[in-house]
Every structure is written in C-alpha cells, then in structure tokens.
Amino acid sequence: MPEPLYHAALPAYLDSLVPERNAVMQEMEQRARATNFPIIGTAAGHSLYQITRMIKAKSVFELGSGYGYSTAWFCKAVQENGGGVVHHVVWHEDLSRDARGYLDRMGYSDLVQFHCSEAVEALKSTPGSFDVIFNDIDKIGYPASIPVIKERLNPGGVLMIDNMLWHGRLFDASDHSAESEAIKETTKMLISDPDFITTLLPIRDGVIVAFRK
Ligand SMILES: C[S@@+](CC[C@H](N)C(=O)[O-])C[C@H]1O[C@@H](n2cnc3c(N)ncnc32)[C@H](O)[C@@H]1O
C-alpha cells in the first residue's frame, strides 16, 4: 500500500492553485479568517464553481449561505453559463444583509434571490427545480433535507454537501455526537441511492458530489 497522500501542507497547497479572486471575495475570505466564520474556503469554493460550469447550470439553490461566499462562486459560474438564478438562504438577517452588500458590489444582484428563513422550508416553498443544490446547513439537519432536495434536483443535476469529513471526527470511533451520526447517515443515504452517482471529494472538510441520474 502506498503511504497516505495527506500532508499538513495540502490544504494551503490546494488553495494556492486557485486563480486570484476579485477584491470583494478576498475581503470575504479575510473576514472568515478574522472571525473564524466557517465559509467553504478557496479550493472547495472553486470546485463548486467548476462543477457548476461543467454541467452548464442555470439554477442553483443553496441551503445555509452565510454572508454569501459560496454564493459568489455560484454566481460567477451561472453568469459565465449565460445567466440564471442563485438562491441565497440563511436564517440570520445580518448575514443576509451582508451577503446582499457583497454580491451587489460584485455585480451579481440580478442573479440572486435572497431568502431569510430556515433553508429546507425555503426550498419547499420555492417553486421550480434546480440544476445544482448546495447544502451547508447545521449538520443535524442533513438527513431530513435529502428527500426534499432529491425531489427538487433536476436529472443531470448535482447535489453538493460540505463538511462530510467533519474535521476527521468521523474517524473517531468514540464520537457518537448527533452531528457525526447525521453526516454518516447522509453519506449512507446517498451512496446507497441508485438514482445518484456519489463521490466524496476530500477537499478541505470533504465535499460530497452526487450526480442525479
Ligand atoms: C457553514 S455557514 C455557511 C457558509 C457558506 N455556505 C459559505 O461557504 O460561504 C452556514 C450558515 O447557515 C446558517 N444555517 C445553518 N442551518 C440553517 C438552516 N437550517 N436554515 C438556514 N440557515 C442555516 C448558519 O447559521 C450559518 O450562518
């Protein structure tokens, strides 16, 4: 067996491969560093962007959007795909307001629909179906969100979910926290569902990419 590839320098190396972001995205990254806010990060954000471009997605629904960093990656992709809609959903008014500010400064206002509410409820009450759904809500909410998401994801679309390695806690056999159990359950749901082709990308904290056949 070859030695494991993972090295302490890997996350920074992967981030260093991503082309320079615009000034507003850099400001958002700096805010995350300064406040310890859990944005998806540079390399994983770039992978969301790449996959959204690859499937030529026109409609994106995000669950748990924070102040809009992951949203900015989706907006860039959808704009380059010729336009469409990106739904930003977070239940904190201050974060929703901050996201409007950042996304407006990047010229994405026309693409984004903002929902300030619980994310799964927002998905249920928003008409239509989506090419990309991105899930980054509180982890205990993941299992219950999957059937709702599946119903609203277009065939040929992609579901992406962050934190599926949960900072390595999944590998601690004594950790039976609700979050770890929810992440394991969600992973099992997707890998055993014949309607999805699912891979866990070990970028940053682990991003599941599930292609809806
Ligand atoms: C991990 S952070 C979001 C990071 C964002 N996706 C990014 O990468 O820039 C998740 C945010 O969603 C909020 N949130 C968590 N669960 C939620 C839910 N069920 N409905 C709405 N917002 C939720 C959290 O309070 C937090 O502000």
Tab-separated table of C-alpha atoms and ligand atoms in Angstrom:
chain	number	residue	atom	x	y	z
A	1	MET	CA	0.000	0.000	0.000
A	2	PRO	CA	1.355	3.468	-0.822
A	3	GLU	CA	1.693	5.929	2.042
A	4	PRO	CA	-1.380	8.182	2.534
A	5	LEU	CA	-1.085	11.276	0.386
A	6	TYR	CA	-2.348	13.662	3.009
A	7	HIS	CA	0.097	16.121	4.398
A	8	ALA	CA	-0.342	19.107	6.684
A	9	ALA	CA	0.628	21.367	3.792
A	10	LEU	CA	-2.084	20.004	1.460
A	11	PRO	CA	-4.964	22.456	2.195
A	12	ALA	CA	-2.762	25.519	1.665
A	13	TYR	CA	-1.299	23.951	-1.475
A	14	LEU	CA	-4.769	23.304	-2.939
A	15	ASP	CA	-5.827	26.870	-2.110
A	16	SER	CA	-2.680	28.184	-3.799
A	17	LEU	CA	-3.711	26.530	-7.092
A	18	VAL	CA	-6.926	28.583	-7.337
A	19	PRO	CA	-6.712	31.690	-9.542
A	20	GLU	CA	-6.736	35.004	-7.681
A	21	ARG	CA	-10.211	36.070	-6.566
A	22	ASN	CA	-11.634	39.557	-7.028
A	23	ALA	CA	-11.165	42.117	-4.248
A	24	VAL	CA	-14.602	41.522	-2.721
A	25	MET	CA	-14.110	37.751	-2.490
A	26	GLN	CA	-10.702	38.345	-0.926
A	27	GLU	CA	-12.393	40.629	1.617
A	28	MET	CA	-14.883	37.831	2.401
A	29	GLU	CA	-12.028	35.341	2.829
A	30	GLN	CA	-10.258	37.799	5.145
A	31	ARG	CA	-13.454	38.199	7.205
A	32	ALA	CA	-13.680	34.415	7.609
A	33	ARG	CA	-10.067	34.265	8.802
A	34	ALA	CA	-10.552	37.171	11.209
A	35	THR	CA	-13.844	35.938	12.699
A	36	ASN	CA	-13.408	32.182	12.305
A	37	PHE	CA	-16.580	32.039	10.213
A	38	PRO	CA	-16.948	28.650	8.501
A	39	ILE	CA	-17.010	29.537	4.809
A	40	ILE	CA	-16.351	26.696	2.382
A	41	GLY	CA	-12.885	28.031	1.622
A	42	THR	CA	-10.979	28.737	-1.538
A	43	ALA	CA	-10.259	25.322	-3.080
A	44	ALA	CA	-13.673	23.835	-2.239
A	45	GLY	CA	-15.415	27.020	-3.416
A	46	HIS	CA	-13.529	26.761	-6.673
A	47	SER	CA	-14.683	23.141	-7.080
A	48	LEU	CA	-18.330	24.225	-6.649
A	49	TYR	CA	-17.715	26.801	-9.363
A	50	GLN	CA	-16.032	24.284	-11.676
A	51	ILE	CA	-18.790	21.674	-11.351
A	52	THR	CA	-21.491	24.300	-11.859
A	53	ARG	CA	-19.723	25.414	-15.043
A	54	MET	CA	-19.206	21.800	-16.213
A	55	ILE	CA	-22.914	20.966	-16.141
A	56	LYS	CA	-23.846	24.413	-17.540
A	57	ALA	CA	-26.156	25.006	-14.587
A	58	LYS	CA	-28.619	27.866	-14.806
A	59	SER	CA	-30.382	27.406	-11.470
A	60	VAL	CA	-28.741	26.951	-8.087
A	61	PHE	CA	-30.349	26.574	-4.670
A	62	GLU	CA	-28.056	26.967	-1.648
A	63	LEU	CA	-29.072	25.908	1.860
A	64	GLY	CA	-27.058	27.722	4.529
A	65	SER	CA	-25.392	30.551	2.615
A	66	GLY	CA	-23.788	32.598	5.410
A	67	TYR	CA	-22.656	36.007	4.173
A	68	GLY	CA	-22.512	34.813	0.588
A	69	TYR	CA	-19.008	33.480	-0.103
A	70	SER	CA	-20.154	30.164	-1.616
A	71	THR	CA	-22.944	32.142	-3.313
A	72	ALA	CA	-20.324	34.294	-5.037
A	73	TRP	CA	-18.704	31.190	-6.572
A	74	PHE	CA	-22.112	30.019	-7.828
A	75	CYS	CA	-22.928	33.477	-9.208
A	76	LYS	CA	-19.650	33.559	-11.130
A	77	ALA	CA	-20.457	30.144	-12.654
A	78	VAL	CA	-24.084	30.923	-13.516
A	79	GLN	CA	-23.130	34.291	-15.028
A	80	GLU	CA	-20.483	32.577	-17.185
A	81	ASN	CA	-23.083	29.935	-18.120
A	82	GLY	CA	-25.172	32.708	-19.661
A	83	GLY	CA	-27.276	33.759	-16.678
A	84	GLY	CA	-29.912	32.259	-14.428
A	85	VAL	CA	-30.733	32.284	-10.742
A	86	VAL	CA	-28.895	31.557	-7.495
A	87	HIS	CA	-30.941	31.276	-4.295
A	88	HIS	CA	-29.179	32.535	-1.158
A	89	VAL	CA	-30.757	31.206	2.039
A	90	VAL	CA	-29.773	31.916	5.617
A	91	TRP	CA	-31.847	32.447	8.722
A	92	HIS	CA	-29.810	35.368	10.157
A	93	GLU	CA	-30.921	38.803	8.974
A	94	ASP	CA	-27.488	40.368	9.490
A	95	LEU	CA	-25.776	37.719	7.316
A	96	SER	CA	-28.454	38.047	4.638
A	97	ARG	CA	-27.941	41.828	4.613
A	98	ASP	CA	-24.149	41.474	4.437
A	99	ALA	CA	-24.494	38.997	1.550
A	100	ARG	CA	-26.634	41.483	-0.379
A	101	GLY	CA	-23.892	44.073	0.050
A	102	TYR	CA	-21.032	41.850	-1.118
A	103	LEU	CA	-22.936	40.294	-4.041
A	104	ASP	CA	-24.175	43.699	-5.167
A	105	ARG	CA	-20.603	45.046	-5.183
A	106	MET	CA	-19.622	42.140	-7.470
A	107	GLY	CA	-22.447	42.918	-9.880
A	108	TYR	CA	-24.467	39.787	-9.079
A	109	SER	CA	-27.662	41.401	-7.708
A	110	ASP	CA	-29.708	40.492	-10.760
A	111	LEU	CA	-28.869	36.804	-10.372
A	112	VAL	CA	-29.613	36.292	-6.690
A	113	GLN	CA	-32.854	35.668	-4.844
A	114	PHE	CA	-32.497	36.129	-1.091
A	115	HIS	CA	-34.482	34.159	1.476
A	116	CYS	CA	-34.068	34.929	5.144
A	117	SER	CA	-35.555	31.794	6.699
A	118	GLU	CA	-34.971	28.147	7.564
A	119	ALA	CA	-33.367	26.659	4.461
A	120	VAL	CA	-35.272	23.393	3.936
A	121	GLU	CA	-38.561	25.263	4.418
A	122	ALA	CA	-37.382	27.860	1.882
A	123	LEU	CA	-36.626	25.090	-0.627
A	124	LYS	CA	-40.052	23.540	-0.068
A	125	SER	CA	-41.802	26.855	-0.642
A	126	THR	CA	-39.785	27.938	-3.705
A	127	PRO	CA	-41.321	26.782	-6.984
A	128	GLY	CA	-39.328	25.018	-9.677
A	129	SER	CA	-36.459	22.573	-9.804
A	130	PHE	CA	-32.710	23.167	-9.814
A	131	ASP	CA	-29.556	22.124	-11.663
A	132	VAL	CA	-27.383	22.469	-8.568
A	133	ILE	CA	-28.324	22.229	-4.913
A	134	PHE	CA	-25.676	23.005	-2.303
A	135	ASN	CA	-26.210	22.024	1.316
A	136	ASP	CA	-24.266	23.686	4.141
A	137	ILE	CA	-26.853	23.897	6.939
A	138	ASP	CA	-26.422	22.698	10.524
A	139	LYS	CA	-25.260	19.104	10.150
A	140	ILE	CA	-28.046	17.511	12.187
A	141	GLY	CA	-30.428	18.813	9.527
A	142	TYR	CA	-28.709	16.943	6.670
A	143	PRO	CA	-30.579	13.576	6.728
A	144	ALA	CA	-34.059	15.129	6.723
A	145	SER	CA	-33.079	17.513	3.926
A	146	ILE	CA	-32.132	14.773	1.436
A	147	PRO	CA	-35.628	13.624	0.352
A	148	VAL	CA	-36.701	17.268	-0.097
A	149	ILE	CA	-33.587	18.011	-2.139
A	150	LYS	CA	-33.916	14.879	-4.256
A	151	GLU	CA	-37.414	15.851	-5.281
A	152	ARG	CA	-36.219	19.268	-6.466
A	153	LEU	CA	-32.958	18.365	-8.217
A	154	ASN	CA	-33.144	18.051	-11.995
A	155	PRO	CA	-31.958	14.827	-13.647
A	156	GLY	CA	-28.411	15.608	-14.782
A	157	GLY	CA	-28.108	17.978	-11.831
A	158	VAL	CA	-25.651	17.838	-8.946
A	159	LEU	CA	-26.093	17.910	-5.190
A	160	MET	CA	-23.024	19.097	-3.272
A	161	ILE	CA	-22.746	18.929	0.514
A	162	ASP	CA	-19.997	20.422	2.674
A	163	ASN	CA	-18.353	19.098	5.870
A	164	MET	CA	-18.740	15.434	5.002
A	165	LEU	CA	-15.420	14.604	6.709
A	166	TRP	CA	-16.424	16.637	9.783
A	167	HIS	CA	-12.879	17.652	10.669
A	168	GLY	CA	-11.861	13.991	10.946
A	169	ARG	CA	-14.287	13.296	13.796
A	170	LEU	CA	-15.862	10.573	11.665
A	171	PHE	CA	-12.728	8.517	12.212
A	172	ASP	CA	-13.019	8.698	15.996
A	173	ALA	CA	-14.906	5.523	16.945
A	174	SER	CA	-15.867	7.044	20.313
A	175	ASP	CA	-17.592	10.058	18.712
A	176	HIS	CA	-21.334	9.457	18.619
A	177	SER	CA	-22.319	13.133	18.500
A	178	ALA	CA	-25.542	13.989	16.709
A	179	GLU	CA	-23.568	15.825	14.018
A	180	SER	CA	-21.224	12.915	13.265
A	181	GLU	CA	-24.115	10.455	13.190
A	182	ALA	CA	-26.077	12.761	10.866
A	183	ILE	CA	-23.137	13.058	8.471
A	184	LYS	CA	-22.612	9.278	8.400
A	185	GLU	CA	-26.327	8.701	7.824
A	186	THR	CA	-26.414	11.236	4.985
A	187	THR	CA	-23.383	9.650	3.329
A	188	LYS	CA	-25.015	6.205	3.516
A	189	MET	CA	-28.279	7.570	2.108
A	190	LEU	CA	-26.509	8.954	-0.951
A	191	ILE	CA	-24.076	6.140	-1.693
A	192	SER	CA	-26.885	3.568	-1.448
A	193	ASP	CA	-29.316	5.530	-3.612
A	194	PRO	CA	-29.258	4.136	-7.170
A	195	ASP	CA	-30.524	7.478	-8.507
A	196	PHE	CA	-27.219	9.152	-7.583
A	197	ILE	CA	-23.569	8.683	-8.564
A	198	THR	CA	-21.766	9.909	-5.468
A	199	THR	CA	-18.148	10.764	-4.679
A	200	LEU	CA	-16.723	12.321	-1.545
A	201	LEU	CA	-14.033	14.801	-2.543
A	202	PRO	CA	-11.559	15.211	0.326
A	203	ILE	CA	-11.063	18.917	-0.293
A	204	ARG	CA	-10.876	20.915	2.963
A	205	ASP	CA	-13.600	19.345	5.185
A	206	GLY	CA	-14.945	16.973	2.495
A	207	VAL	CA	-17.460	17.842	-0.211
A	208	ILE	CA	-19.908	15.204	-1.407
A	209	VAL	CA	-20.688	15.471	-5.100
A	210	ALA	CA	-23.809	13.494	-6.006
A	211	PHE	CA	-24.868	13.406	-9.653
A	212	ARG	CA	-28.622	12.892	-10.137
A	213	LYS	CA	-29.019	10.339	-12.933
B	1	LIG	C1	-21.372	26.943	7.296
B	1	LIG	S1	-22.129	28.503	7.253
B	1	LIG	C2	-22.295	28.946	5.577
B	1	LIG	C3	-21.131	29.130	4.749
B	1	LIG	C4	-21.439	29.409	3.298
B	1	LIG	N1	-22.076	28.275	2.649
B	1	LIG	C5	-20.108	29.700	2.631
B	1	LIG	O1	-19.404	28.741	2.318
B	1	LIG	O2	-19.810	30.867	2.456
B	1	LIG	C6	-23.840	28.060	7.465
B	1	LIG	C7	-24.733	29.245	7.691
B	1	LIG	O3	-26.088	28.832	7.542
B	1	LIG	C8	-26.821	29.056	8.732
B	1	LIG	N2	-27.740	27.915	8.885
B	1	LIG	C9	-27.473	26.716	9.449
B	1	LIG	N3	-28.541	25.910	9.374
B	1	LIG	C10	-29.503	26.615	8.725
B	1	LIG	C11	-30.829	26.324	8.347
B	1	LIG	N4	-31.374	25.123	8.608
B	1	LIG	N5	-31.534	27.270	7.701
B	1	LIG	C12	-30.982	28.479	7.425
B	1	LIG	N6	-29.724	28.827	7.769
B	1	LIG	C13	-28.992	27.902	8.411
B	1	LIG	C14	-25.781	29.132	9.833
B	1	LIG	O4	-26.252	29.850	10.934
B	1	LIG	C15	-24.615	29.805	9.094
B	1	LIG	O5	-24.767	31.177	9.050
